[in-house]
Amino acid sequence: GGAGGRREAHGRGGTVDPAKEAFDRAGVIAGEAGECFARRHAEAARALAGAEADPRRRGELEAIAAACEHVATAVPRDFREALQAFWFTHALVHINSSEWSISPGRFDQYMWPFYERDIADGRLTRDGAAEWLACLWVKFNEVRVCAADIINYQNLLIGGVDRDGEDATNDLSYLCIETTRRLKGLTQPSLSMRWHEGSPKELL
């Protein structure tokens, strides 16, 4: 993407198709807006860090700034950055379209590789992941429908099967349930489970 990287949309005979060209340009603009959105969060976190007297909190804010800065243009390197990238994407979709039920979908599937790798490498503990999930659950409850001060429906899905038909349950599936139980006073995200005959009894 980027202004210098625009490619022209050609139709038959090499002629420029105005509709395709406009669509491509709109994609570039949207991508640049997402990058700007993330970088502005990084700048805000750095500003707060610069004014923070508590070393522990200052370190947290600096880590937030670094994560926001990285995911503005690059693939997340760990579970924390994956959560940050997810939230920016989720928030931007809601900003773009104030509709009901814009949902995270199969959260325990696409977040699992980051969680699994960090746990295996010793960079993340289960308790640490649980704390970050709890923070995300709180953020879900900040999403409102513009027409009224009503919390949107955001359905988070766990369980089910993978593309080979094998059970897809993982530890993150259980952690999502545990987080929802811990924060039982919150209404979002709404939690759903895909059940099949091979679903673990522990999950049920």
PDB file of C-alpha atoms in Angstrom, residues 6 75 80 83 89 91 119 122 130 142 150 162-163 173 200-201:
ATOM      1  CA  ARG A   6      -0.865   2.458  -6.075  1.00  0.00           C
ATOM      2  CA  VAL A  75       2.495  -9.024  11.672  1.00  0.00           C
ATOM      3  CA  ARG A  80       0.052  -9.569  23.292  1.00  0.00           C
ATOM      4  CA  LEU A  83      -4.536  -9.109  20.867  1.00  0.00           C
ATOM      5  CA  THR A  89      -9.244  -4.290  13.585  1.00  0.00           C
ATOM      6  CA  ALA A  91     -12.647  -1.264  16.659  1.00  0.00           C
ATOM      7  CA  ILE A 119       3.466 -20.518  26.308  1.00  0.00           C
ATOM      8  CA  GLY A 122       8.144 -19.395  28.273  1.00  0.00           C
ATOM      9  CA  ALA A 130      -5.888 -14.542  31.451  1.00  0.00           C
ATOM     10  CA  GLU A 142     -16.988  -0.084  25.475  1.00  0.00           C
ATOM     11  CA  ILE A 150     -26.699   0.269  24.024  1.00  0.00           C
ATOM     12  CA  ASP A 162     -10.736 -27.884  12.187  1.00  0.00           C
ATOM     13  CA  ARG A 163     -10.574 -28.153   8.391  1.00  0.00           C
ATOM     14  CA  SER A 173     -11.073 -22.279  24.482  1.00  0.00           C
ATOM     15  CA  PRO A 200     -14.379 -32.934  25.106  1.00  0.00           C
ATOM     16  CA  LYS A 201     -16.647 -33.600  28.068  1.00  0.00           C
TER      17      LYS A 201
END
